[in-house]
Short mmCIF file of C-alpha atoms (C1' of nucleotides) in Angstrom, two decimals:
data_model
loop_
_atom_site.label_atom_id
_atom_site.label_comp_id
_atom_site.label_asym_id
_atom_site.label_seq_id
_atom_site.Cartn_x
_atom_site.Cartn_y
_atom_site.Cartn_z
CA UNK A 789 21.02 17.66 -27.54
CA UNK A 790 18.57 14.78 -28.04
CA UNK A 791 17.92 14.42 -31.63
CA UNK A 792 14.71 12.21 -31.15
CA UNK A 793 12.68 14.63 -33.22
CA UNK A 794 15.25 14.39 -36.08
CA UNK A 795 15.23 10.38 -35.98
CA UNK A 796 11.72 10.46 -36.07
CA UNK A 797 11.30 12.64 -38.98
CA UNK A 798 13.83 11.06 -40.99
CA UNK A 799 11.51 8.12 -41.06
CA UNK A 800 8.96 10.26 -42.93
CA UNK A 801 11.11 12.30 -45.22
CA UNK A 802 14.77 11.99 -46.42
CA UNK A 803 16.31 14.61 -44.20
CA UNK A 804 20.16 15.90 -44.33
CA UNK A 805 22.56 17.17 -41.66
CA UNK A 806 21.24 20.82 -42.82
CA UNK A 807 17.66 19.75 -41.38
CA UNK A 808 19.23 18.30 -38.34
CA UNK A 809 20.65 21.69 -37.66
CA UNK A 810 17.43 23.42 -38.27
CA UNK A 811 15.59 21.33 -35.87
CA UNK A 812 18.34 21.64 -33.19
CA UNK A 813 17.96 25.35 -33.46
CA UNK A 814 14.28 25.23 -33.24
CA UNK A 815 14.76 23.03 -29.96
CA UNK A 816 17.52 25.26 -28.56
CA UNK A 817 15.23 28.16 -27.17
CA UNK A 818 13.06 27.89 -24.12
CA UNK A 819 13.57 24.67 -22.59
CA UNK A 820 11.12 23.54 -19.61
CA UNK A 821 10.99 20.61 -17.45
CA UNK A 822 7.92 19.63 -16.25
CA UNK A 823 7.32 17.39 -13.11
CA UNK A 824 5.37 14.10 -13.62
CA UNK A 825 1.52 14.41 -13.37
CA UNK A 826 1.21 18.04 -14.36
CA UNK A 827 -0.47 19.50 -17.01
CA UNK A 828 1.50 20.87 -20.30
CA UNK A 829 -1.51 22.37 -21.23
CA UNK A 830 -5.21 21.93 -20.23
CA UNK A 831 -8.68 21.65 -21.95
CA UNK A 832 -10.07 25.03 -22.88
CA UNK A 833 -6.68 26.91 -22.68
CA UNK A 834 -5.78 28.98 -26.00
CA UNK A 835 -2.70 27.13 -27.65
CA UNK A 836 0.03 29.85 -27.78
CA UNK A 837 3.38 28.08 -27.90
CA UNK A 838 4.53 24.81 -29.68
CA UNK A 839 5.75 22.14 -26.91
CA UNK A 840 7.89 19.32 -28.45
CA UNK A 841 8.93 16.63 -25.92
CA UNK A 842 12.93 15.97 -25.60
CA UNK A 843 12.61 13.55 -22.86
CA UNK A 844 10.08 11.69 -20.62
CA UNK A 845 6.50 10.75 -21.29
CA UNK A 846 3.32 12.54 -21.87
CA UNK A 847 0.00 11.69 -22.97
CA UNK A 848 -3.22 13.20 -24.40
CA UNK A 849 -6.38 12.77 -22.38
CA UNK A 850 -10.01 13.73 -21.87
CA UNK A 851 -11.90 13.84 -18.91
CA UNK A 852 -15.65 13.23 -18.28
CA UNK A 853 -17.79 15.56 -15.95
CA UNK A 854 -18.05 12.81 -13.44
CA UNK A 855 -14.24 12.34 -13.12
CA UNK A 856 -13.64 9.18 -15.92
CA UNK A 857 -10.58 9.54 -17.50
CA UNK A 858 -9.46 8.37 -20.95
CA UNK A 859 -5.66 8.89 -22.33
CA UNK A 860 -5.94 9.08 -26.10
CA UNK A 861 -2.09 9.17 -26.86
CA UNK A 862 0.87 8.60 -25.79
CA UNK A 863 3.37 11.27 -26.53
CA UNK A 864 6.98 10.21 -26.49
CA UNK A 865 10.28 12.00 -26.95
CA UNK A 866 10.44 13.39 -30.45
CA UNK A 867 6.49 13.84 -30.61
CA UNK A 868 4.91 17.42 -30.56
CA UNK A 869 2.20 18.17 -28.04
CA UNK A 870 0.52 20.66 -30.00
CA UNK A 871 1.79 21.36 -33.70
CA UNK A 872 -0.92 22.48 -36.03
CA UNK A 873 -3.44 23.39 -33.03
CA UNK A 874 -2.90 26.99 -32.76
CA UNK A 875 -5.36 27.30 -35.43
CA UNK A 876 -7.85 26.56 -32.78
CA UNK A 877 -9.41 28.91 -30.53
CA UNK A 878 -9.09 26.28 -27.58
CA UNK A 879 -7.83 22.92 -26.99
CA UNK A 880 -10.51 20.46 -26.71
CA UNK A 881 -8.55 18.14 -24.57
CA UNK A 882 -5.24 17.95 -21.96
CA UNK A 883 -2.01 16.98 -22.31
CA UNK A 884 -0.40 15.82 -18.98
CA UNK A 885 3.03 14.14 -17.86
CA UNK A 886 3.26 10.77 -17.11
CA UNK A 887 7.04 11.04 -15.92
CA UNK A 888 9.07 14.21 -15.66
CA UNK A 889 9.17 15.62 -18.97
CA UNK A 890 11.48 17.86 -20.56
CA UNK A 891 10.20 20.11 -23.34
CA UNK A 892 11.17 22.57 -25.83
CA UNK A 893 9.04 25.62 -26.25
CA UNK A 894 8.85 27.11 -29.90
CA UNK A 895 6.81 30.12 -31.37
CA UNK A 896 4.48 28.80 -34.04
CA UNK A 897 6.29 32.02 -36.29
CA UNK A 898 9.63 30.20 -35.77
CA UNK A 899 8.41 26.81 -36.85
CA UNK A 900 6.66 28.35 -39.66
CA UNK A 901 9.80 30.00 -41.03
CA UNK A 902 11.92 26.69 -40.53
CA UNK A 903 9.35 24.94 -42.57
CA UNK A 904 9.07 27.42 -45.11
CA UNK A 905 12.75 27.27 -45.53
CA UNK A 906 12.89 23.60 -45.58
CA UNK A 907 10.28 21.66 -47.81
CA UNK A 908 11.62 18.43 -46.43
CA UNK A 909 10.69 19.23 -43.09
CA UNK A 910 7.60 20.43 -43.85
CA UNK A 911 6.73 17.46 -45.97
CA UNK A 912 7.82 15.16 -42.49
CA UNK A 913 5.77 17.24 -39.95
CA UNK A 914 2.71 16.90 -42.06
CA UNK A 915 3.32 13.18 -42.15
CA UNK A 916 3.84 13.10 -38.47
CA UNK A 917 0.27 14.61 -37.96
CA UNK A 918 -0.86 11.99 -40.34
CA UNK A 919 0.60 9.32 -38.32
CA UNK A 920 -0.93 10.41 -35.36
CA UNK A 921 -4.15 10.75 -36.79
CA UNK A 922 -3.89 7.25 -38.13
CA UNK A 923 -2.55 6.32 -34.42
CA UNK A 924 -5.75 7.75 -32.77
CA UNK A 925 -7.96 5.60 -35.44
CA UNK A 926 -5.86 2.37 -34.46
CA UNK A 927 -6.77 3.13 -30.64
CA UNK A 928 -10.33 3.23 -31.64
CA UNK A 929 -9.71 -0.02 -33.36
CA UNK A 930 -7.99 -1.34 -30.19
CA UNK A 931 -10.24 -0.12 -27.43
CA UNK A 932 -13.24 -1.18 -29.59
CA UNK A 933 -12.43 -4.63 -30.47
CA UNK A 934 -9.70 -6.01 -28.61
CA UNK A 935 -10.29 -8.11 -25.63
CA UNK A 936 -8.11 -6.81 -22.69
CA UNK A 937 -4.85 -8.95 -23.38
CA UNK A 938 -4.97 -8.21 -26.68
CA UNK A 939 -5.30 -4.42 -26.07
CA UNK A 940 -2.51 -4.41 -23.64
CA UNK A 941 0.01 -6.30 -26.06
CA UNK A 942 -1.02 -3.82 -28.78
CA UNK A 943 -0.08 -0.97 -26.48
CA UNK A 944 3.29 -2.74 -25.80
CA UNK A 945 4.24 -3.37 -29.62
CA UNK A 946 3.17 0.34 -30.21
CA UNK A 947 5.58 1.69 -27.83
CA UNK A 948 8.36 -0.38 -28.57
CA UNK A 949 8.43 0.10 -32.50
CA UNK A 950 7.77 4.17 -31.70
CA UNK A 951 10.66 4.13 -29.11
CA UNK A 952 12.81 1.98 -31.82
CA UNK A 953 12.35 4.28 -34.29
CA UNK A 954 13.74 7.19 -32.18
CA UNK A 955 16.52 5.33 -30.96
CA UNK A 956 15.41 4.41 -27.50
CA UNK A 957 15.49 0.90 -27.43
CA UNK A 958 17.69 -1.82 -26.65
CA UNK A 959 17.95 -5.39 -28.13
CA UNK A 960 14.47 -6.26 -26.90
CA UNK A 961 13.63 -3.90 -24.11
CA UNK A 962 12.53 -0.32 -23.50
CA UNK A 963 11.73 1.96 -20.54
CA UNK A 964 8.01 1.53 -19.72
CA UNK A 965 7.38 4.10 -16.87
CA UNK A 966 3.37 4.35 -16.67
CA UNK A 967 1.76 2.74 -13.58
CA UNK A 968 -1.12 0.35 -13.64
CA UNK A 969 -3.59 3.19 -13.21
CA UNK A 970 -2.31 5.10 -16.17
CA UNK A 971 -2.30 1.94 -18.15
CA UNK A 972 -6.00 1.48 -17.12
CA UNK A 973 -6.87 4.84 -18.20
CA UNK A 974 -5.18 4.36 -21.83
CA UNK A 975 -6.83 0.95 -22.33
CA UNK A 976 -10.47 1.70 -20.94
CA UNK A 977 -10.23 -1.11 -18.16
CA UNK A 978 -10.13 -1.05 -14.58
CA UNK A 979 -6.74 -0.96 -12.68
CA UNK A 980 -7.56 -4.25 -11.07
CA UNK A 981 -7.90 -5.81 -14.57
CA UNK A 982 -4.98 -4.21 -15.64
CA UNK A 983 -3.18 -5.99 -12.96
CA UNK A 984 -4.45 -9.44 -13.92
CA UNK A 985 -4.01 -9.23 -17.51
CA UNK A 986 -0.63 -7.94 -17.22
CA UNK A 987 -0.04 -11.26 -15.20
CA UNK A 988 -1.45 -13.36 -17.93
CA UNK A 989 0.83 -11.76 -20.39
CA UNK A 990 3.68 -12.37 -18.00
CA UNK A 991 3.08 -16.01 -17.54
CA UNK A 992 2.15 -16.39 -21.43
CA UNK A 993 6.12 -15.57 -21.73
CA UNK A 994 4.96 -12.81 -24.01
CA UNK A 995 6.42 -9.93 -21.91
CA UNK A 996 8.13 -9.16 -18.62
CA UNK A 997 8.11 -5.73 -16.92
CA UNK A 998 9.66 -4.94 -13.96
CA UNK A 999 10.87 -1.66 -12.14
CA UNK A 1000 9.65 0.55 -15.23
CA UNK A 1001 11.47 -1.70 -17.79
CA UNK A 1002 9.63 -3.64 -20.50
CA UNK A 1003 11.07 -6.73 -22.09
CA UNK A 1004 9.68 -8.61 -25.12
CA UNK A 1005 11.30 -11.59 -25.58
CA UNK A 1006 9.73 -12.20 -28.84
CA UNK A 1007 8.46 -9.37 -30.68
CA UNK A 1008 6.81 -11.20 -33.70
CA UNK A 1009 4.96 -13.31 -31.18
CA UNK A 1010 3.47 -10.67 -29.07
CA UNK A 1011 2.39 -8.88 -32.19
CA UNK A 1012 0.59 -12.06 -33.27
CA UNK A 1013 -1.34 -12.67 -29.93
CA UNK A 1014 -2.15 -8.96 -29.92
CA UNK A 1015 -3.11 -8.90 -33.81
CA UNK A 1016 -0.86 -5.78 -34.21
CA UNK A 1017 -0.46 -4.59 -37.55
CA UNK A 1018 2.30 -1.83 -37.81
CA UNK A 1019 1.42 -0.09 -40.80
CA UNK A 1020 -0.48 2.74 -39.12
CA UNK A 1021 2.82 3.66 -38.01
CA UNK A 1022 4.44 4.32 -41.35
CA UNK A 1023 7.75 3.74 -40.01
CA UNK A 1024 9.06 2.80 -43.41
CA UNK A 1025 12.59 3.62 -44.01
CA UNK B 1327 -25.04 21.15 -56.43
CA UNK B 1328 -25.13 20.26 -53.04
CA UNK B 1329 -22.81 22.96 -51.18
CA UNK B 1330 -22.38 20.74 -47.81
CA UNK B 1331 -18.43 21.34 -48.02
CA UNK B 1332 -18.97 24.81 -48.37
CA UNK B 1333 -21.43 25.02 -45.68
CA UNK B 1334 -19.20 22.92 -43.29
CA UNK B 1335 -15.87 25.01 -44.12
CA UNK B 1336 -17.55 28.17 -43.50
CA UNK B 1337 -17.99 27.22 -39.87
CA UNK B 1338 -14.25 27.06 -39.72
CA UNK B 1339 -13.01 30.30 -41.82
CA UNK B 1340 -14.59 32.98 -42.98
CA UNK B 1341 -15.60 32.21 -46.43
CA UNK B 1342 -17.32 34.22 -49.43
CA UNK B 1343 -19.17 33.81 -52.73
CA UNK B 1344 -15.56 33.56 -54.43
CA UNK B 1345 -14.73 30.66 -52.25
CA UNK B 1346 -18.19 28.82 -52.78
CA UNK B 1347 -17.36 29.09 -56.62
CA UNK B 1348 -14.24 27.72 -56.10
CA UNK B 1349 -15.34 24.64 -54.11
CA UNK B 1350 -18.05 24.25 -56.66
CA UNK B 1351 -15.56 24.16 -59.71
CA UNK B 1352 -13.57 21.59 -57.77
CA UNK B 1353 -16.72 19.37 -56.87
CA UNK B 1354 -17.88 19.80 -60.77
CA UNK B 1355 -15.22 16.98 -61.96
CA UNK B 1356 -15.63 13.38 -62.06
CA UNK B 1357 -18.48 12.39 -60.05
CA UNK B 1358 -19.06 8.70 -59.10
CA UNK B 1359 -21.99 6.96 -57.43
CA UNK B 1360 -20.95 4.34 -55.04
CA UNK B 1361 -23.63 1.58 -54.21
CA UNK B 1362 -24.08 0.79 -50.53
CA UNK B 1363 -21.57 -1.63 -48.84
CA UNK B 1364 -19.06 -1.09 -51.29
CA UNK B 1365 -15.26 0.29 -50.50
CA UNK B 1366 -14.25 3.66 -52.00
CA UNK B 1367 -10.60 2.78 -51.37
CA UNK B 1368 -9.32 -0.28 -49.23
CA UNK B 1369 -6.46 -0.67 -47.00
CA UNK B 1370 -3.12 -1.01 -48.61
CA UNK B 1371 -4.25 0.98 -51.69
CA UNK B 1372 -2.01 3.93 -53.02
CA UNK B 1373 -3.72 7.37 -52.60
CA UNK B 1374 -4.42 8.67 -56.20
CA UNK B 1375 -7.41 11.19 -56.17
CA UNK B 1376 -9.40 12.79 -53.47
CA UNK B 1377 -12.57 11.91 -52.97
CA UNK B 1378 -15.40 14.37 -51.40
CA UNK B 1379 -18.50 12.99 -50.19
CA UNK B 1380 -21.18 14.96 -51.56
CA UNK B 1381 -24.42 12.81 -50.60
CA UNK B 1382 -24.66 9.81 -48.65
CA UNK B 1383 -22.82 8.00 -45.45
CA UNK B 1384 -19.57 6.37 -45.75
CA UNK B 1385 -17.18 5.57 -42.76
CA UNK B 1386 -13.82 4.68 -42.20
CA UNK B 1387 -13.09 1.17 -40.66
CA UNK B 1388 -10.38 -1.46 -39.67
CA UNK B 1389 -10.55 -5.03 -39.78
CA UNK B 1390 -8.46 -7.41 -37.78
CA UNK B 1391 -7.42 -10.60 -39.40
CA UNK B 1392 -10.12 -12.64 -37.68
CA UNK B 1393 -12.74 -10.63 -39.05
CA UNK B 1394 -13.65 -8.28 -36.36
CA UNK B 1395 -14.27 -4.85 -37.50
CA UNK B 1396 -14.27 -1.50 -36.34
CA UNK B 1397 -15.82 1.53 -37.77
CA UNK B 1398 -13.49 4.56 -36.62
CA UNK B 1399 -15.22 7.50 -38.36
CA UNK B 1400 -18.17 8.57 -39.95
CA UNK B 1401 -17.88 10.42 -43.16
CA UNK B 1402 -20.87 12.31 -43.69
CA UNK B 1403 -21.74 15.03 -46.62
CA UNK B 1404 -19.21 17.52 -47.04
CA UNK B 1405 -16.61 15.29 -45.55
CA UNK B 1406 -13.51 14.24 -47.19
CA UNK B 1407 -12.34 10.74 -47.56
CA UNK B 1408 -8.45 11.24 -48.02
CA UNK B 1409 -7.73 15.05 -48.08
CA UNK B 1410 -4.03 15.04 -47.22
CA UNK B 1411 -3.41 11.20 -47.43
CA UNK B 1412 -1.65 11.35 -50.61
CA UNK B 1413 1.55 11.90 -48.85
CA UNK B 1414 1.34 8.38 -47.35
CA UNK B 1415 2.43 5.39 -49.67
CA UNK B 1416 -0.52 3.24 -48.95
CA UNK B 1417 -3.49 3.80 -46.69
CA UNK B 1418 -3.82 2.00 -43.14
CA UNK B 1419 -7.59 1.89 -43.30
CA UNK B 1420 -10.56 1.68 -45.60
CA UNK B 1421 -13.11 3.59 -46.37
CA UNK B 1422 -16.46 1.96 -47.46
CA UNK B 1423 -20.10 3.09 -47.88
CA UNK B 1424 -22.75 2.68 -45.31
CA UNK B 1425 -25.47 3.91 -47.88
CA UNK B 1426 -25.49 4.58 -51.73
CA UNK B 1427 -22.77 7.62 -51.80
CA UNK B 1428 -22.03 10.13 -54.19
CA UNK B 1429 -18.62 11.24 -54.42
CA UNK B 1430 -16.73 13.98 -56.30
CA UNK B 1431 -13.34 12.98 -57.12
CA UNK B 1432 -10.61 15.63 -57.54
CA UNK B 1433 -6.88 15.35 -58.40
CA UNK B 1434 -4.58 16.51 -55.63
CA UNK B 1435 -2.88 19.25 -57.88
CA UNK B 1436 -6.33 20.71 -58.67
CA UNK B 1437 -7.09 21.07 -54.95
CA UNK B 1438 -3.50 22.35 -53.82
CA UNK B 1439 -3.90 24.68 -56.51
CA UNK B 1440 -7.05 26.22 -55.29
CA UNK B 1441 -5.83 26.08 -51.72
CA UNK B 1442 -2.70 28.35 -52.76
CA UNK B 1443 -5.21 30.77 -54.37
CA UNK B 1444 -7.07 30.58 -51.40
CA UNK B 1445 -5.63 31.03 -48.04
CA UNK B 1446 -9.21 31.19 -46.41
CA UNK B 1447 -9.83 27.70 -47.87
CA UNK B 1448 -6.45 26.53 -46.99
CA UNK B 1449 -7.30 27.33 -43.52
CA UNK B 1450 -10.59 25.78 -43.59
CA UNK B 1451 -9.22 22.55 -44.74
CA UNK B 1452 -6.68 22.64 -42.37
CA UNK B 1453 -8.89 23.08 -39.43
CA UNK B 1454 -11.39 20.30 -40.83
CA UNK B 1455 -8.24 18.05 -40.72
CA UNK B 1456 -7.74 19.01 -36.87
CA UNK B 1457 -11.48 18.52 -36.23
CA UNK B 1458 -11.41 15.07 -38.05
CA UNK B 1459 -8.39 14.32 -35.54
CA UNK B 1460 -10.10 15.56 -32.64
CA UNK B 1461 -13.05 13.32 -33.41
CA UNK B 1462 -10.69 10.40 -33.33
CA UNK B 1463 -9.74 11.17 -29.92
CA UNK B 1464 -13.35 11.64 -29.12
CA UNK B 1465 -14.41 8.36 -30.22
CA UNK B 1466 -11.56 7.01 -28.09
CA UNK B 1467 -12.66 8.30 -25.01
CA UNK B 1468 -16.10 7.33 -25.81
CA UNK B 1469 -15.58 3.77 -26.32
CA UNK B 1470 -13.03 3.42 -23.70
CA UNK B 1471 -15.21 5.39 -20.77
CA UNK B 1472 -18.52 5.50 -21.66
CA UNK B 1473 -21.24 2.93 -20.95
CA UNK B 1474 -23.41 1.34 -23.76
CA UNK B 1475 -26.22 3.60 -23.56
CA UNK B 1476 -23.92 6.97 -23.14
CA UNK B 1477 -21.96 5.93 -26.10
CA UNK B 1478 -24.73 5.42 -28.43
CA UNK B 1479 -26.60 8.84 -27.36
CA UNK B 1480 -22.81 10.33 -27.89
CA UNK B 1481 -23.25 8.96 -31.40
CA UNK B 1482 -26.39 10.56 -32.06
CA UNK B 1483 -25.44 13.70 -30.45
CA UNK B 1484 -22.42 13.80 -32.96
CA UNK B 1485 -24.31 12.91 -36.19
CA UNK B 1486 -27.01 15.56 -35.47
CA UNK B 1487 -24.61 18.41 -34.70
CA UNK B 1488 -22.47 17.40 -37.79
CA UNK B 1489 -25.64 17.08 -40.07
CA UNK B 1490 -26.89 20.56 -38.49
CA UNK B 1491 -23.85 22.33 -39.47
CA UNK B 1492 -24.32 21.24 -42.77
CA UNK B 1493 -28.18 21.96 -43.35
CA UNK B 1494 -29.08 18.32 -43.13
CA UNK B 1495 -31.43 18.37 -40.30
CA UNK B 1496 -34.94 19.53 -39.86
CA UNK B 1497 -36.40 20.95 -36.50
CA UNK B 1498 -35.15 18.07 -34.13
CA UNK B 1499 -34.80 15.32 -36.34
CA UNK B 1500 -32.29 13.83 -39.24
CA UNK B 1501 -31.74 10.70 -41.48
CA UNK B 1502 -30.00 8.05 -39.92
CA UNK B 1503 -29.39 5.13 -42.42
CA UNK B 1504 -27.01 2.93 -40.25
CA UNK B 1505 -28.24 -0.74 -39.33
CA UNK B 1506 -28.13 -1.87 -35.90
CA UNK B 1507 -24.92 -4.21 -37.34
CA UNK B 1508 -23.22 -1.06 -38.37
CA UNK B 1509 -23.87 0.52 -35.00
CA UNK B 1510 -22.60 -2.12 -33.31
CA UNK B 1511 -19.42 -2.16 -35.36
CA UNK B 1512 -19.00 1.73 -34.75
CA UNK B 1513 -19.60 1.56 -30.91
CA UNK B 1514 -17.71 -1.61 -30.09
CA UNK B 1515 -20.62 -3.60 -28.89
CA UNK B 1516 -22.52 -6.30 -30.23
CA UNK B 1517 -25.39 -5.87 -32.11
CA UNK B 1518 -28.12 -7.41 -30.01
CA UNK B 1519 -26.71 -5.37 -27.10
CA UNK B 1520 -27.23 -2.41 -29.78
CA UNK B 1521 -30.87 -3.52 -30.26
CA UNK B 1522 -31.18 -3.64 -26.35
CA UNK B 1523 -29.37 -0.10 -25.88
CA UNK B 1524 -31.41 1.18 -28.12
CA UNK B 1525 -34.61 0.05 -26.54
CA UNK B 1526 -33.57 1.93 -23.48
CA UNK B 1527 -32.82 5.30 -25.05
CA UNK B 1528 -36.49 4.62 -26.63
CA UNK B 1529 -38.11 3.98 -23.64
CA UNK B 1530 -36.13 6.80 -21.77
CA UNK B 1531 -37.97 8.96 -24.14
CA UNK B 1532 -34.44 10.43 -25.49
CA UNK B 1533 -35.04 9.51 -28.95
CA UNK B 1534 -36.86 7.75 -31.45
CA UNK B 1535 -35.64 6.02 -34.44
CA UNK B 1536 -37.82 4.38 -37.04
CA UNK B 1537 -37.39 4.05 -40.89
CA UNK B 1538 -33.75 5.48 -40.83
CA UNK B 1539 -35.00 8.69 -39.57
CA UNK B 1540 -33.60 9.68 -35.82
CA UNK B 1541 -35.40 12.38 -33.70
CA UNK B 1542 -34.12 13.66 -30.67
CA UNK B 1543 -37.19 15.65 -28.66
CA UNK B 1544 -34.92 17.25 -26.30
CA UNK B 1545 -31.24 17.47 -27.35
CA UNK B 1546 -30.04 19.03 -24.20
CA UNK B 1547 -31.32 16.31 -22.35
CA UNK B 1548 -29.55 13.64 -24.39
CA UNK B 1549 -26.44 15.51 -24.55
CA UNK B 1550 -26.37 15.67 -20.63
CA UNK B 1551 -27.38 11.81 -20.57
CA UNK B 1552 -24.49 11.07 -22.76
CA UNK B 1553 -21.77 13.31 -21.19
CA UNK B 1554 -21.78 14.99 -24.37
CA UNK B 1555 -19.38 17.98 -24.68
CA UNK B 1556 -19.75 19.59 -28.08
CA UNK B 1557 -16.55 21.54 -28.22
CA UNK B 1558 -14.12 19.05 -30.02
CA UNK B 1559 -16.41 19.56 -33.19
CA UNK B 1560 -15.19 22.99 -33.29
CA UNK B 1561 -18.46 24.06 -34.83
CA UNK B 1562 -18.32 27.96 -33.78
CA UNK B 1563 -19.39 30.66 -36.07
"C1'" DC C 362 -45.70 -17.91 -51.47
"C1'" DG C 363 -41.28 -18.08 -50.11
"C1'" DC C 364 -37.26 -15.80 -49.08
"C1'" DC C 365 -34.11 -12.86 -47.27
"C1'" DG C 366 -31.90 -8.81 -44.36
"C1'" DG C 367 -32.89 -6.65 -40.68
"C1'" DA C 368 -34.93 -6.32 -36.09
"C1'" DT C 369 -36.30 -8.28 -31.43
"C1'" DT C 370 -36.51 -11.18 -27.81
"C1'" DG C 371 -35.16 -14.90 -24.35
"C1'" DA C 372 -31.43 -17.85 -22.16
"C1'" DT C 373 -27.27 -18.36 -20.54
"C1'" DA C 374 -21.88 -17.66 -20.80
"C1'" DT C 375 -17.73 -14.55 -20.26
"C1'" DT C 376 -15.50 -10.69 -19.40
"C1'" DG C 377 -14.42 -7.31 -16.71
"C1'" DG C 378 -15.75 -4.22 -12.82
"C1'" DT C 379 -16.07 -2.94 -7.78
"C1'" DC C 380 -14.92 -3.34 -3.00
"C1'" DA C 381 -12.12 -4.38 -0.17
"C1'" DA C 382 -8.03 -6.23 2.29
"C1'" DC C 383 -3.29 -6.70 2.23
"C1'" DT C 384 1.69 -6.44 0.64
"C1'" DA C 385 5.94 -4.10 -1.02
"C1'" DC C 386 8.70 -0.71 -0.56
"C1'" DG C 387 10.98 3.93 -0.61
"C1'" DG C 388 10.88 8.04 1.77
"C1'" DT C 389 10.46 11.17 5.86
"C1'" DG C 390 10.59 12.69 10.42
"C1'" DG C 391 11.72 11.73 15.45
"C1'" DC D 458 17.47 3.37 14.01
"C1'" DC D 459 12.63 2.86 13.44
"C1'" DA D 460 7.82 3.89 13.38
"C1'" DC D 461 4.90 6.03 10.32
"C1'" DC D 462 3.09 6.91 5.77
"C1'" DG D 463 1.78 7.12 0.98
"C1'" DT D 464 2.00 5.11 -3.57
"C1'" DA D 465 2.08 1.18 -6.26
"C1'" DG D 466 0.95 -3.45 -7.04
"C1'" DT D 467 -1.50 -7.69 -5.72
"C1'" DT D 468 -5.19 -10.88 -4.37
"C1'" DG D 469 -9.88 -12.73 -3.12
"C1'" DA D 470 -14.85 -12.52 -3.20
"C1'" DC D 471 -18.72 -11.02 -5.60
"C1'" DC D 472 -21.47 -8.57 -9.09
"C1'" DA D 473 -22.84 -6.19 -13.26
"C1'" DA D 474 -22.31 -5.30 -18.10
"C1'" DT D 475 -22.20 -7.33 -22.34
"C1'" DA D 476 -21.54 -10.99 -25.57
"C1'" DT D 477 -23.14 -15.18 -27.29
"C1'" DC D 478 -26.18 -18.51 -29.29
"C1'" DA D 479 -30.61 -19.38 -30.93
"C1'" DA D 480 -35.36 -18.50 -32.10
"C1'" DT D 481 -38.59 -15.63 -33.87
"C1'" DC D 482 -40.77 -11.66 -36.19
"C1'" DC D 483 -41.62 -8.58 -39.65
"C1'" DG D 484 -41.64 -6.06 -44.20
"C1'" DG D 485 -40.03 -5.87 -48.94
"C1'" DC D 486 -39.70 -8.26 -53.33
"C1'" DG D 487 -39.25 -11.58 -56.99
#
DNA sequence: CGCCGGATTGATATTGGTCAACTACGGTGG
DNA sequence: CCACCGTAGTTGACCAATATCAATCCGGCG
């Protein structure tokens, strides 16, 4: 009974207890536990079920023929791996776990039915798709224009705000279970450089990161240092 | 009477003459000509009308406070600037023209009505949204992992295939009206480096580009050199 | 003719990548 | 209990890609 999805959607559209029930209903079907570093689905697969992340972190990623890998999005609790994708013949990217992940598998028809019955949910899901698209564009700008330190800071800000929106932060800290290798794949820099950049942010007092726990003593400061503008997340309510 | 939108959507969903009529109908309302280097809409604006590109090139872009700019997507004839966005309160990015652009402005209600009447169109529009999202992810991977030459080659391949899908290529060439500064903003490299990288591709015989006209003597070769995989475009039919 | 935007080129500075070693630490089998 | 191993993190030395700065060139146009 995790409720992250409800919390997230509630930012996009005014939701009621009834909607919460409907979502819980959806999530209460098949629940699967996937261990870390496994694919939830892979490039080329045919979409069949819709996977909702209940717990743990996953990511979208693309691999080039020669093995280079780019993580293109993080999937946190409350996110959907493949909402809407069942229209496509094949997935054009993969989704893999970063930690152990618990997903709810939903049949597209069931989701469809729920959405038809609840227009507010329909709107909320629709908006969450828009936000995902906006986030992808923000990542393009992040990787294309920002220097390593800003880039990493931007990622930390995004993660913190997204986790906050689903109630997974404390005062000024949250879980951050990615390894430095994974961060390298997400930021488009080498893992050695991730390590050094991390040091810089630490010695600048902007963050601390130990034992998979991220602390941001002054979020405003980190946002300023990273030129982070939160509007693309559309967390408004 | 440009028909690019119809040609594009016809790749996503089996369309008929009737659908073509419906689309022409939609596009026949307000038509606006926007000169080069103007915004069609700007970051922070409230979405009101839906803009369809009939002719010319535009782009989505984000600017950082200090002036750095990243182009996050190209909008070619047949593309929509802001389909679906009217759900959002404010735009989180801007759309600007690269050349003189002719756009059709459609009221969301009119589009909605057409889509309700024609499920095949609804599906096609839906898919075009998915493709746009997939393209954004491809750009993340492109900028994050590829070296300058591959990156530029990837862009050329994408543009060529997208223009081909709407009937805007000849044998092995197409228009390519971007300046080197604009390419720099799209690829996340400096304009000087764009120039040198372009030289490399030219001397490697992979492309020629003169007077805004791009020629790709051997598309297979360019795709291989750029590690380009076309599946994210979902041009299947 | 003179100006201007874009393209081109050279010289030099930085950032970030690569390779390789070494540390820290938790888990596992003997 | 300890030797061993694997994963993740850290560090140093060196190298390659790309940025920056500054000229110069070129074609179109008032």
